[in-house]
Amino acid sequence: MRLTGNNFKKIMLLFCLIPLFKEGNAQAFRKTTAQEVIRQSRNPAELSKAYNHYKSNGKDSLKFKAMDFLIRNMDAHYSESYYWMDSIGRKVPFDELSYNSFLESTQAFGALKKKHGQLKPVKMTYRDIDTITAFYLVDNLEQAFAAWNKINLNKPDFNTFCEYILPYRVHTEPLQNWRSVYNHKFSWLADSVKNEQSPNMVSFLIKDFNRWFTSMYNFEKRKEPLPYLGALQILQRKKGFCEDVAALAAFSLRATGIAASTDIVPYWATSSGSHMLNYARNNISNDYLHFDVLFKDGRVKRLIREPGKVLRFRYSKNQASLPFITDTANIPTGVLQKSNITDVTKEYWPVEDFKAPLTLKPSNQTGNIVYACVLNYLHWSAVWWAPVKPGTDSVSFTDMGKGV
């Protein structure tokens, strides 16, 4: 159902509505306690060990509360990685990080192909609650607290710390022991951040990245089935796409005690493609800075074109996200399937709620969802959603981008 007429005067989105009328209201996620997550795990001994490590300090201890925060939200997180397989189905071990440089690793992989013949990458996904170790969690927490406690100027509050400094991951990248490496590499930033403003820190970081990191946008495509590089892979390869340099910035800032994460435009509203950029907490004004490392001056006050939506990655599960309403199998493939996102479009673009009529009648049961879609590379792609209330003939989409 495409929208026509005066609707386009207010909303600068060429979009259609796709109804998904499903019976029932099965949720993919719900609010959980740390103990419930531990019971769901195939790795309960390690999670329990990490949880109990700070229990002796008392449940009012900040470190205990931080570990509780990590574990009770951990069921939303997983890694996407891959391994190599030869022509007869045998797994061929290879670790690019065991070499001193990316050049050495590519040369070694070339020799491996000569030995084994054609190699095929095989995608794999594994949940954090099933694979993460107690040592990793405790070490990450201790280093995060050390970085946080070094901040002298308007130190972020505990909730901000938990959401945007403490997390051991940014997206669904393979987990790697990154904090100590980033802390060492960006020690100059850690020393400066004690008394400097965050805007200055971001400027320093952008200048540093531009000296050694290469954007591969429009130059090459990643051949491996790897949506996101791991934190150490980014440093080793020294190249990547917008999502990689955005993760690089988030890892670097978190290692120095600055609250940071990434914001994604899943699809542009008036052109094809997507983009990822960053935000960080301003230690002076306590608000957030939007910045794009790929831009010359870095700071972003307004996007260069109209976004379908802008969504922020966080660590905790957002109970207002779509997976808390319906199963992920019912949700179009993409970022809307994630429970750890929040809508921040209004930080980047003028918005208003948009009411659209329905020409198809849903059932009287709850759980019906309608998606607002933009045309992206000749495909209608879902950027936002609205619940259908029984007995109504319209839906309301929140914070949709306005025209000018």
CSV table of C-alpha atoms in Angstrom, one decimal:
chain,number,residue,atom,x,y,z
A,1,MET,CA,0.0,0.0,0.0
A,2,ARG,CA,1.8,3.1,-1.2
A,3,LEU,CA,0.9,6.5,0.2
A,4,THR,CA,0.0,9.3,-2.2
A,5,GLY,CA,-1.2,12.9,-2.3
A,6,ASN,CA,-0.7,15.3,0.5
A,7,ASN,CA,1.0,12.8,2.8
A,8,PHE,CA,4.3,13.5,1.1
A,9,LYS,CA,4.1,17.2,1.9
A,10,LYS,CA,4.8,16.5,5.6
A,11,ILE,CA,6.9,13.3,5.5
A,12,MET,CA,10.0,13.3,3.3
A,13,LEU,CA,9.8,9.5,2.9
A,14,LEU,CA,8.8,7.6,-0.2
A,15,PHE,CA,7.5,4.5,1.5
A,16,CYS,CA,5.0,1.8,1.4
A,17,LEU,CA,3.2,0.0,4.1
A,18,ILE,CA,3.5,-3.8,4.5
A,19,PRO,CA,1.1,-5.5,6.8
A,20,LEU,CA,2.1,-8.5,8.7
A,21,PHE,CA,-1.0,-9.9,10.3
A,22,LYS,CA,0.1,-12.8,12.5
A,23,GLU,CA,-2.0,-14.8,15.0
A,24,GLY,CA,-0.9,-14.7,18.6
A,25,ASN,CA,1.8,-12.6,20.3
A,26,ALA,CA,4.8,-14.7,20.9
A,27,GLN,CA,7.7,-12.7,22.2
A,28,ALA,CA,11.4,-13.2,21.2
A,29,PHE,CA,12.5,-11.5,24.4
A,30,ARG,CA,11.3,-10.6,27.8
A,31,LYS,CA,12.7,-8.9,30.9
A,32,THR,CA,15.0,-11.4,32.7
A,33,THR,CA,17.1,-11.6,35.8
A,34,ALA,CA,20.8,-12.7,35.7
A,35,GLN,CA,19.9,-16.0,37.3
A,36,GLU,CA,17.3,-16.7,34.6
A,37,VAL,CA,19.9,-16.0,31.9
A,38,ILE,CA,22.4,-18.3,33.6
A,39,ARG,CA,19.8,-21.1,33.6
A,40,GLN,CA,19.3,-20.6,29.9
A,41,SER,CA,23.0,-20.9,29.2
A,42,ARG,CA,25.0,-23.9,28.1
A,43,ASN,CA,27.8,-22.4,30.0
A,44,PRO,CA,26.2,-21.9,33.5
A,45,ALA,CA,29.4,-22.6,35.5
A,46,GLU,CA,31.3,-19.7,33.9
A,47,LEU,CA,28.5,-17.2,34.2
A,48,SER,CA,27.8,-18.2,37.8
A,49,LYS,CA,31.5,-17.8,38.6
A,50,ALA,CA,31.5,-14.3,37.1
A,51,TYR,CA,28.3,-13.4,38.9
A,52,ASN,CA,29.5,-14.7,42.3
A,53,HIS,CA,32.9,-13.1,42.0
A,54,TYR,CA,31.6,-9.7,43.3
A,55,LYS,CA,28.7,-11.1,45.4
A,56,SER,CA,30.9,-11.2,48.5
A,57,ASN,CA,31.2,-7.4,48.2
A,58,GLY,CA,27.5,-7.1,48.8
A,59,LYS,CA,24.6,-6.6,46.4
A,60,ASP,CA,24.9,-2.8,46.8
A,61,SER,CA,28.4,-2.9,45.4
A,62,LEU,CA,28.7,-1.1,42.0
A,63,LYS,CA,30.8,-3.9,40.6
A,64,PHE,CA,28.2,-6.5,41.5
A,65,LYS,CA,25.5,-4.3,40.0
A,66,ALA,CA,27.6,-3.9,36.8
A,67,MET,CA,28.1,-7.7,36.5
A,68,ASP,CA,24.4,-8.3,37.1
A,69,PHE,CA,23.7,-5.7,34.3
A,70,LEU,CA,25.9,-7.5,31.8
A,71,ILE,CA,24.6,-11.0,32.5
A,72,ARG,CA,20.9,-10.2,32.7
A,73,ASN,CA,21.1,-8.5,29.2
A,74,MET,CA,23.5,-11.0,27.7
A,75,ASP,CA,20.9,-13.2,26.1
A,76,ALA,CA,20.5,-10.4,23.5
A,77,HIS,CA,24.1,-10.7,22.3
A,78,TYR,CA,26.0,-13.1,20.0
A,79,SER,CA,28.9,-13.3,17.6
A,80,GLU,CA,28.9,-13.7,13.9
A,81,SER,CA,32.1,-15.3,12.6
A,82,TYR,CA,33.3,-18.0,10.2
A,83,TYR,CA,35.8,-20.8,9.7
A,84,TRP,CA,37.4,-22.3,6.6
A,85,MET,CA,36.5,-25.6,5.1
A,86,ASP,CA,38.2,-27.6,2.3
A,87,SER,CA,36.6,-29.3,-0.7
A,88,ILE,CA,35.9,-32.5,1.3
A,89,GLY,CA,34.3,-30.8,4.2
A,90,ARG,CA,37.2,-30.7,6.7
A,91,LYS,CA,37.7,-27.7,8.9
A,92,VAL,CA,41.0,-26.0,8.2
A,93,PRO,CA,42.4,-24.0,11.2
A,94,PHE,CA,43.5,-20.4,10.5
A,95,ASP,CA,43.8,-17.4,12.8
A,96,GLU,CA,44.8,-14.1,11.1
A,97,LEU,CA,45.6,-12.6,14.5
A,98,SER,CA,48.4,-15.0,15.1
A,99,TYR,CA,50.5,-13.0,12.6
A,100,ASN,CA,52.3,-9.7,13.1
A,101,SER,CA,50.5,-7.9,10.3
A,102,PHE,CA,47.6,-8.4,7.9
A,103,LEU,CA,50.1,-8.7,5.0
A,104,GLU,CA,51.7,-11.7,6.8
A,105,SER,CA,48.3,-13.3,7.4
A,106,THR,CA,47.3,-13.0,3.8
A,107,GLN,CA,50.6,-14.5,2.7
A,108,ALA,CA,50.1,-17.3,5.1
A,109,PHE,CA,46.6,-17.9,3.9
A,110,GLY,CA,47.8,-18.0,0.3
A,111,ALA,CA,50.2,-20.8,1.3
A,112,LEU,CA,47.4,-22.6,3.1
A,113,LYS,CA,45.3,-22.6,-0.1
A,114,LYS,CA,48.2,-24.0,-2.1
A,115,LYS,CA,48.4,-26.9,0.5
A,116,HIS,CA,44.6,-27.6,0.8
A,117,GLY,CA,43.2,-26.4,-2.5
A,118,GLN,CA,40.0,-24.5,-2.7
A,119,LEU,CA,38.8,-23.2,0.7
A,120,LYS,CA,35.3,-22.1,1.5
A,121,PRO,CA,34.3,-19.8,4.4
A,122,VAL,CA,31.5,-21.2,6.5
A,123,LYS,CA,29.4,-18.8,8.6
A,124,MET,CA,28.8,-19.6,12.3
A,125,THR,CA,26.9,-17.8,15.0
A,126,TYR,CA,27.3,-18.4,18.7
A,127,ARG,CA,25.6,-16.9,21.8
A,128,ASP,CA,27.6,-15.0,24.4
A,129,ILE,CA,25.8,-16.8,27.2
A,130,ASP,CA,27.1,-20.1,25.8
A,131,THR,CA,30.7,-19.2,25.2
A,132,ILE,CA,32.0,-16.3,27.3
A,133,THR,CA,34.3,-17.0,30.2
A,134,ALA,CA,34.3,-15.7,33.7
A,135,PHE,CA,37.8,-14.5,33.3
A,136,TYR,CA,36.9,-12.4,30.2
A,137,LEU,CA,33.9,-10.8,32.0
A,138,VAL,CA,35.8,-10.0,35.2
A,139,ASP,CA,38.8,-8.6,33.3
A,140,ASN,CA,36.6,-6.5,31.1
A,141,LEU,CA,34.7,-5.2,34.1
A,142,GLU,CA,37.9,-4.3,36.0
A,143,GLN,CA,39.4,-2.4,33.1
A,144,ALA,CA,36.2,-0.6,32.4
A,145,PHE,CA,36.0,0.6,36.0
A,146,ALA,CA,39.6,1.7,35.9
A,147,ALA,CA,39.0,3.8,32.8
A,148,TRP,CA,35.8,5.3,34.2
A,149,ASN,CA,37.4,6.2,37.5
A,150,LYS,CA,40.2,8.1,35.7
A,151,ILE,CA,37.6,10.7,34.5
A,152,ASN,CA,38.0,13.9,36.5
A,153,LEU,CA,35.6,16.2,34.6
A,154,ASN,CA,31.9,15.4,34.9
A,155,LYS,CA,32.3,11.7,35.3
A,156,PRO,CA,29.5,9.8,33.6
A,157,ASP,CA,26.8,8.4,35.9
A,158,PHE,CA,26.6,4.7,36.7
A,159,ASN,CA,23.8,4.0,34.3
A,160,THR,CA,25.6,5.7,31.4
A,161,PHE,CA,28.8,3.8,32.4
A,162,CYS,CA,26.9,0.4,32.2
A,163,GLU,CA,25.3,1.1,28.9
A,164,TYR,CA,28.2,2.7,26.9
A,165,ILE,CA,31.5,2.1,28.7
A,166,LEU,CA,31.2,-1.3,30.4
A,167,PRO,CA,30.0,-3.4,27.5
A,168,TYR,CA,32.6,-5.8,26.0
A,169,ARG,CA,31.1,-5.7,22.5
A,170,VAL,CA,29.7,-3.0,20.1
A,171,HIS,CA,27.8,-5.1,17.5
A,172,THR,CA,27.9,-8.8,16.7
A,173,GLU,CA,31.6,-9.0,16.0
A,174,PRO,CA,33.7,-12.0,17.1
A,175,LEU,CA,34.7,-11.5,20.7
A,176,GLN,CA,38.4,-10.6,21.3
A,177,ASN,CA,40.4,-9.4,24.2
A,178,TRP,CA,40.5,-5.8,23.1
A,179,ARG,CA,40.5,-3.5,26.2
A,180,SER,CA,44.2,-3.8,27.2
A,181,VAL,CA,45.3,-3.5,23.6
A,182,TYR,CA,43.2,-0.4,22.9
A,183,ASN,CA,44.2,1.1,26.3
A,184,HIS,CA,47.8,0.8,25.3
A,185,LYS,CA,47.4,2.0,21.7
A,186,PHE,CA,45.3,5.0,22.8
A,187,SER,CA,47.1,5.7,26.1
A,188,TRP,CA,47.8,9.3,24.8
A,189,LEU,CA,44.0,9.7,24.6
A,190,ALA,CA,43.5,8.2,28.0
A,191,ASP,CA,46.0,10.7,29.5
A,192,SER,CA,44.4,13.7,27.8
A,193,VAL,CA,40.8,12.8,28.6
A,194,LYS,CA,41.3,13.3,32.3
A,195,ASN,CA,40.8,17.0,32.0
A,196,GLU,CA,39.8,17.7,28.4
A,197,GLN,CA,36.4,18.1,26.8
A,198,SER,CA,35.0,15.3,24.8
A,199,PRO,CA,34.7,17.4,21.6
A,200,ASN,CA,38.5,17.8,21.7
A,201,MET,CA,39.0,14.1,22.3
A,202,VAL,CA,36.9,13.2,19.3
A,203,SER,CA,38.9,15.6,17.1
A,204,PHE,CA,42.2,14.1,18.2
A,205,LEU,CA,40.8,10.6,17.6
A,206,ILE,CA,39.6,11.4,14.0
A,207,LYS,CA,43.0,12.9,13.1
A,208,ASP,CA,44.7,9.8,14.4
A,209,PHE,CA,42.5,7.4,12.5
A,210,ASN,CA,43.0,9.4,9.3
A,211,ARG,CA,46.7,8.7,9.5
A,212,TRP,CA,46.5,5.0,9.4
A,213,PHE,CA,43.0,3.7,8.7
A,214,THR,CA,41.7,3.4,5.1
A,215,SER,CA,38.0,3.5,4.2
A,216,MET,CA,37.2,0.8,1.7
A,217,TYR,CA,33.9,2.2,0.6
A,218,ASN,CA,33.5,1.9,-3.2
A,219,PHE,CA,36.9,0.2,-3.4
A,220,GLU,CA,36.4,-3.4,-2.4
A,221,LYS,CA,33.8,-5.8,-0.8
A,222,ARG,CA,34.4,-8.0,2.1
A,223,LYS,CA,34.7,-11.6,0.9
A,224,GLU,CA,34.2,-13.4,4.2
A,225,PRO,CA,30.7,-13.8,5.7
A,226,LEU,CA,31.6,-11.4,8.4
A,227,PRO,CA,29.2,-8.5,9.0
A,228,TYR,CA,31.5,-6.8,11.6
A,229,LEU,CA,35.3,-7.1,12.1
A,230,GLY,CA,36.4,-7.9,15.6
A,231,ALA,CA,38.1,-5.2,17.6
A,232,LEU,CA,41.6,-6.6,17.1
A,233,GLN,CA,40.9,-7.4,13.4
A,234,ILE,CA,40.2,-3.7,12.8
A,235,LEU,CA,43.6,-2.8,14.2
A,236,GLN,CA,45.3,-5.5,12.3
A,237,ARG,CA,43.7,-4.9,8.9
A,238,LYS,CA,43.9,-1.1,9.2
A,239,LYS,CA,41.0,-0.8,6.7
A,240,GLY,CA,37.3,-1.4,6.6
A,241,PHE,CA,33.9,0.2,6.0
A,242,CYS,CA,31.8,2.7,7.9
A,243,GLU,CA,30.6,0.1,10.4
A,244,ASP,CA,34.2,-0.9,11.1
A,245,VAL,CA,35.6,2.6,11.7
A,246,ALA,CA,32.5,3.4,13.8
A,247,ALA,CA,33.2,0.4,15.9
A,248,LEU,CA,36.9,1.4,16.1
A,249,ALA,CA,35.9,4.8,17.5
A,250,ALA,CA,33.5,3.2,20.0
A,251,PHE,CA,36.1,0.7,21.3
A,252,SER,CA,38.8,3.5,21.5
A,253,LEU,CA,36.6,5.9,23.5
A,254,ARG,CA,35.2,3.2,25.8
A,255,ALA,CA,38.8,2.1,26.6
A,256,THR,CA,39.5,5.7,27.8
A,257,GLY,CA,36.4,6.0,29.9
A,258,ILE,CA,34.3,8.0,27.4
A,259,ALA,CA,30.7,6.8,26.9
A,260,ALA,CA,30.3,6.0,23.2
A,261,SER,CA,28.5,3.7,20.8
A,262,THR,CA,27.3,3.6,17.2
A,263,ASP,CA,24.2,4.9,15.4
A,264,ILE,CA,23.0,3.3,12.2
A,265,VAL,CA,20.9,4.6,9.3
A,266,PRO,CA,19.6,1.2,8.1
A,267,TYR,CA,18.3,2.7,4.9
A,268,TRP,CA,18.3,6.2,3.5
A,269,ALA,CA,14.9,7.6,2.8
A,270,THR,CA,15.6,9.3,-0.6
A,271,SER,CA,18.6,7.3,-1.9
A,272,SER,CA,19.9,3.7,-1.6
A,273,GLY,CA,22.4,2.5,0.9
A,274,SER,CA,22.9,2.7,4.6
A,275,HIS,CA,25.5,4.3,6.9
A,276,MET,CA,26.9,4.0,10.4
A,277,LEU,CA,28.4,6.8,12.5
A,278,ASN,CA,29.1,7.5,16.2
A,279,TYR,CA,28.0,9.5,19.2
A,280,ALA,CA,29.9,10.1,22.4
A,281,ARG,CA,29.1,11.8,25.7
A,282,ASN,CA,30.2,15.4,26.1
A,283,ASN,CA,32.0,15.6,29.5
A,284,ILE,CA,31.3,19.3,29.6
A,285,SER,CA,27.6,19.6,28.7
A,286,ASN,CA,26.5,16.1,29.6
A,287,ASP,CA,24.8,15.7,26.2
A,288,TYR,CA,26.0,13.6,23.2
A,289,LEU,CA,28.2,14.5,20.3
A,290,HIS,CA,27.4,13.0,16.9
A,291,PHE,CA,30.4,12.4,14.7
A,292,ASP,CA,31.5,10.6,11.6
A,293,VAL,CA,35.2,9.6,11.4
A,294,LEU,CA,34.9,9.5,7.6
A,295,PHE,CA,34.1,13.2,7.5
A,296,LYS,CA,36.9,15.7,7.4
A,297,ASP,CA,35.8,17.7,10.4
A,298,GLY,CA,34.1,14.8,12.0
A,299,ARG,CA,31.2,16.6,13.8
A,300,VAL,CA,27.7,15.9,12.6
A,301,LYS,CA,25.0,18.4,13.4
A,302,ARG,CA,22.6,17.2,10.7
A,303,LEU,CA,22.8,14.3,8.3
A,304,ILE,CA,23.7,14.9,4.6
A,305,ARG,CA,20.4,13.4,3.5
A,306,GLU,CA,17.1,12.2,4.8
A,307,PRO,CA,17.3,9.0,7.0
A,308,GLY,CA,14.6,6.4,7.0
A,309,LYS,CA,15.4,6.0,10.7
A,310,VAL,CA,18.5,6.4,12.9
A,311,LEU,CA,18.8,3.7,15.5
A,312,ARG,CA,21.4,3.5,18.4
A,313,PHE,CA,23.0,0.4,19.5
A,314,ARG,CA,23.1,-0.1,23.3
A,315,TYR,CA,23.9,-3.0,25.5
A,316,SER,CA,20.7,-3.5,27.5
A,317,LYS,CA,17.5,-4.9,26.0
A,318,ASN,CA,15.0,-2.2,25.1
A,319,GLN,CA,11.5,-3.3,26.2
A,320,ALA,CA,10.0,-0.9,23.6
A,321,SER,CA,11.8,-2.8,20.8
A,322,LEU,CA,9.9,-5.0,18.4
A,323,PRO,CA,11.3,-8.4,19.7
A,324,PHE,CA,9.5,-7.7,22.9
A,325,ILE,CA,6.2,-7.7,21.0
A,326,THR,CA,6.7,-10.5,18.4
A,327,ASP,CA,9.1,-13.3,17.6
A,328,THR,CA,12.1,-12.4,15.5
A,329,ALA,CA,10.9,-14.9,12.8
A,330,ASN,CA,8.0,-12.5,12.2
A,331,ILE,CA,10.3,-9.5,11.7
A,332,PRO,CA,12.0,-8.6,8.4
A,333,THR,CA,15.7,-9.5,8.4
A,334,GLY,CA,17.8,-6.6,9.6
A,335,VAL,CA,18.3,-4.3,12.5
A,336,LEU,CA,14.7,-4.3,13.6
A,337,GLN,CA,15.2,-7.9,14.8
A,338,LYS,CA,17.5,-6.6,17.5
A,339,SER,CA,16.3,-5.9,21.0
A,340,ASN,CA,19.2,-3.6,21.9
A,341,ILE,CA,18.4,-0.7,19.7
A,342,THR,CA,16.6,2.6,20.4
A,343,ASP,CA,15.2,5.2,18.0
A,344,VAL,CA,17.3,8.4,18.0
A,345,THR,CA,16.1,9.9,14.7
A,346,LYS,CA,15.0,13.1,16.3
A,347,GLU,CA,18.6,13.8,17.3
A,348,TYR,CA,19.6,14.0,13.6
A,349,TRP,CA,16.5,15.2,11.7
A,350,PRO,CA,13.1,16.9,12.3
A,351,VAL,CA,10.4,14.4,13.0
A,352,GLU,CA,6.7,14.0,13.7
A,353,ASP,CA,4.4,11.1,14.2
A,354,PHE,CA,2.7,9.9,11.1
A,355,LYS,CA,-0.8,8.4,10.9
A,356,ALA,CA,-1.5,6.2,7.9
A,357,PRO,CA,-4.8,4.5,6.8
A,358,LEU,CA,-5.1,0.7,6.4
A,359,THR,CA,-7.0,-0.7,3.5
A,360,LEU,CA,-6.6,-4.3,4.7
A,361,LYS,CA,-8.4,-5.2,7.8
A,362,PRO,CA,-6.3,-7.1,10.4
A,363,SER,CA,-7.7,-9.8,12.7
A,364,ASN,CA,-9.1,-8.8,16.1
A,365,GLN,CA,-6.2,-10.5,17.8
A,366,THR,CA,-3.2,-8.6,19.1
A,367,GLY,CA,0.3,-8.9,17.6
A,368,ASN,CA,-0.4,-7.4,14.2
A,369,ILE,CA,2.4,-5.3,12.9
A,370,VAL,CA,2.7,-2.9,9.9
A,371,TYR,CA,6.0,-1.8,8.5
A,372,ALA,CA,7.0,1.5,6.9
A,373,CYS,CA,9.4,0.7,4.0
A,374,VAL,CA,11.7,2.8,1.8
A,375,LEU,CA,12.8,1.9,-1.7
A,376,ASN,CA,16.4,0.8,-1.4
A,377,TYR,CA,18.2,-0.7,-4.4
A,378,LEU,CA,14.8,-1.4,-6.0
A,379,HIS,CA,13.6,-3.4,-2.9
A,380,TRP,CA,11.1,-2.2,-0.3
A,381,SER,CA,13.0,-2.3,3.0
A,382,ALA,CA,11.5,-2.0,6.4
A,383,VAL,CA,12.7,1.0,8.4
A,384,TRP,CA,10.1,1.2,11.2
A,385,TRP,CA,7.0,-0.4,12.5
A,386,ALA,CA,3.6,0.3,14.1
A,387,PRO,CA,1.3,-2.0,16.1
A,388,VAL,CA,-2.3,-2.4,14.8
A,389,LYS,CA,-4.9,-2.1,17.5
A,390,PRO,CA,-8.0,-4.3,17.1
A,391,GLY,CA,-10.9,-2.4,15.6
A,392,THR,CA,-8.9,0.4,14.1
A,393,ASP,CA,-8.5,1.3,10.5
A,394,SER,CA,-5.1,3.2,10.8
A,395,VAL,CA,-1.7,3.0,12.3
A,396,SER,CA,0.6,5.6,13.7
A,397,PHE,CA,4.4,5.6,13.1
A,398,THR,CA,6.4,7.5,15.7
A,399,ASP,CA,9.2,10.0,15.0
A,400,MET,CA,9.2,9.8,11.2
A,401,GLY,CA,11.5,12.2,9.3
A,402,LYS,CA,9.8,15.4,8.0
A,403,GLY,CA,10.4,17.2,4.8
A,404,VAL,CA,11.6,20.8,4.7
